Amino acid sequence: MSKRILVLEDEVKILELMEMILEEEGHEVVAFNQYVPVDDVIEFGAQLIVLDIRLSNGYGHLLCKDLKANPSTSKIPVILVSGADNLATIAAECGADAYLQKPFGIEELIAIVSDTIKQSKIKRNPPA
């Protein structure tokens, strides 16, 4: 169940913590503290994206919209992360597969990543 996960988070301490936790769970993690273009996401071969709404050089929810509109990345599950009060609405509007409200605990991060991976498998491989 190990996945290549792209984490985009502008707060370096949170980024490092998420990277460490997800690696301990057996995932390969590529982490950046800023916005990256869709072409870079394709190049990294991300199988799951954990994406903060506010990045130092752009907005994560706009990247999410771009990812979901691109045929090469539209199937990559995206977990939107933020402390915004209206996170559920923002996640729905940009097509995110899940969201995680800040502040969050380690168990919450592990659970949402695991659940999102399971859901993406169900959507792609429905039972016969």
C-alpha positions as a Python dict, from the first residue, in 0.01 Angstrom:
ca = {
    (1, 'M'): (0, 0, 0),
    (2, 'S'): (307, 222, -13),
    (3, 'K'): (256, 529, -232),
    (4, 'R'): (464, 812, -371),
    (5, 'I'): (319, 1114, -192),
    (6, 'L'): (377, 1477, -283),
    (7, 'V'): (340, 1710, 16),
    (8, 'L'): (311, 2085, -42),
    (9, 'E'): (305, 2287, 282),
    (10, 'D'): (445, 2636, 342),
    (11, 'E'): (515, 2591, 714),
    (12, 'V'): (851, 2411, 720),
    (13, 'K'): (803, 2247, 1062),
    (14, 'I'): (464, 2105, 960),
    (15, 'L'): (609, 1995, 625),
    (16, 'E'): (897, 1812, 795),
    (17, 'L'): (660, 1650, 1044),
    (18, 'M'): (423, 1527, 770),
    (19, 'E'): (718, 1398, 567),
    (20, 'M'): (858, 1206, 866),
    (21, 'I'): (520, 1058, 961),
    (22, 'L'): (435, 946, 609),
    (23, 'E'): (782, 797, 555),
    (24, 'E'): (746, 605, 884),
    (25, 'E'): (421, 468, 739),
    (26, 'G'): (624, 329, 449),
    (27, 'H'): (548, 589, 183),
    (28, 'E'): (796, 760, -46),
    (29, 'V'): (756, 1133, 13),
    (30, 'V'): (856, 1430, -201),
    (31, 'A'): (806, 1750, -2),
    (32, 'F'): (812, 2118, -99),
    (33, 'N'): (728, 2429, 98),
    (34, 'Q'): (592, 2609, -205),
    (35, 'Y'): (362, 2579, -507),
    (36, 'V'): (482, 2356, -791),
    (37, 'P'): (342, 2352, -1145),
    (38, 'V'): (128, 2065, -1274),
    (39, 'D'): (413, 1952, -1502),
    (40, 'D'): (632, 1898, -1195),
    (41, 'V'): (359, 1691, -1030),
    (42, 'I'): (352, 1471, -1341),
    (43, 'E'): (732, 1445, -1340),
    (44, 'F'): (738, 1337, -973),
    (45, 'G'): (492, 1059, -1046),
    (46, 'A'): (283, 1148, -741),
    (47, 'Q'): (18, 892, -647),
    (48, 'L'): (-131, 1110, -373),
    (49, 'I'): (-99, 1481, -297),
    (50, 'V'): (-128, 1648, 43),
    (51, 'L'): (-178, 2015, -38),
    (52, 'D'): (-193, 2321, 186),
    (53, 'I'): (-429, 2595, 67),
    (54, 'R'): (-185, 2879, 126),
    (55, 'L'): (161, 2835, -13),
    (56, 'S'): (439, 3094, -12),
    (57, 'N'): (417, 3146, -387),
    (58, 'G'): (61, 3047, -477),
    (59, 'Y'): (-267, 2892, -368),
    (60, 'G'): (-309, 2521, -322),
    (61, 'H'): (-680, 2515, -402),
    (62, 'L'): (-603, 2667, -745),
    (63, 'L'): (-339, 2400, -804),
    (64, 'C'): (-598, 2140, -703),
    (65, 'K'): (-839, 2277, -967),
    (66, 'D'): (-563, 2263, -1228),
    (67, 'L'): (-472, 1906, -1131),
    (68, 'K'): (-832, 1788, -1148),
    (69, 'A'): (-880, 1957, -1489),
    (70, 'N'): (-571, 1795, -1642),
    (71, 'P'): (-627, 1444, -1785),
    (72, 'S'): (-275, 1341, -1677),
    (73, 'T'): (-337, 1427, -1311),
    (74, 'S'): (-714, 1423, -1263),
    (75, 'K'): (-715, 1077, -1101),
    (76, 'I'): (-444, 1160, -843),
    (77, 'P'): (-616, 1187, -504),
    (78, 'V'): (-571, 1528, -337),
    (79, 'I'): (-604, 1594, 35),
    (80, 'L'): (-646, 1966, 100),
    (81, 'V'): (-502, 2094, 430),
    (82, 'S'): (-578, 2425, 600),
    (83, 'G'): (-689, 2603, 912),
    (84, 'A'): (-958, 2788, 712),
    (85, 'D'): (-1306, 2772, 863),
    (86, 'N'): (-1462, 2695, 525),
    (87, 'L'): (-1221, 2417, 430),
    (88, 'A'): (-1496, 2168, 342),
    (89, 'T'): (-1647, 2415, 94),
    (90, 'I'): (-1309, 2501, -59),
    (91, 'A'): (-1222, 2131, -92),
    (92, 'A'): (-1554, 2057, -266),
    (93, 'E'): (-1518, 2354, -502),
    (94, 'C'): (-1169, 2258, -619),
    (95, 'G'): (-1245, 1886, -650),
    (96, 'A'): (-1026, 1763, -362),
    (97, 'D'): (-1082, 1403, -262),
    (98, 'A'): (-1053, 1477, 110),
    (99, 'Y'): (-953, 1750, 351),
    (100, 'L'): (-769, 1778, 682),
    (101, 'Q'): (-838, 2065, 919),
    (102, 'K'): (-543, 2227, 1099),
    (103, 'P'): (-442, 2175, 1369),
    (104, 'F'): (-444, 1798, 1326),
    (105, 'G'): (-291, 1505, 1511),
    (106, 'I'): (-57, 1238, 1380),
    (107, 'E'): (-334, 976, 1390),
    (108, 'E'): (-564, 1202, 1187),
    (109, 'L'): (-300, 1247, 915),
    (110, 'I'): (-232, 874, 896),
    (111, 'A'): (-605, 793, 889),
    (112, 'I'): (-695, 1044, 615),
    (113, 'V'): (-405, 931, 396),
    (114, 'S'): (-497, 565, 446),
    (115, 'D'): (-868, 627, 384),
    (116, 'T'): (-798, 834, 72),
    (117, 'I'): (-572, 561, -69),
    (118, 'K'): (-843, 300, -3),
    (119, 'Q'): (-1114, 516, -161),
    (120, 'S'): (-904, 583, -471),
    (121, 'K'): (-856, 208, -517),
    (122, 'I'): (-1231, 151, -485),
    (123, 'K'): (-1307, 418, -746),
    (124, 'R'): (-1051, 279, -991),
    (125, 'N'): (-1114, -91, -927),
    (126, 'P'): (-1483, -139, -845),
    (127, 'P'): (-1579, -485, -722),
    (128, 'A'): (-1705, -728, -985),
}
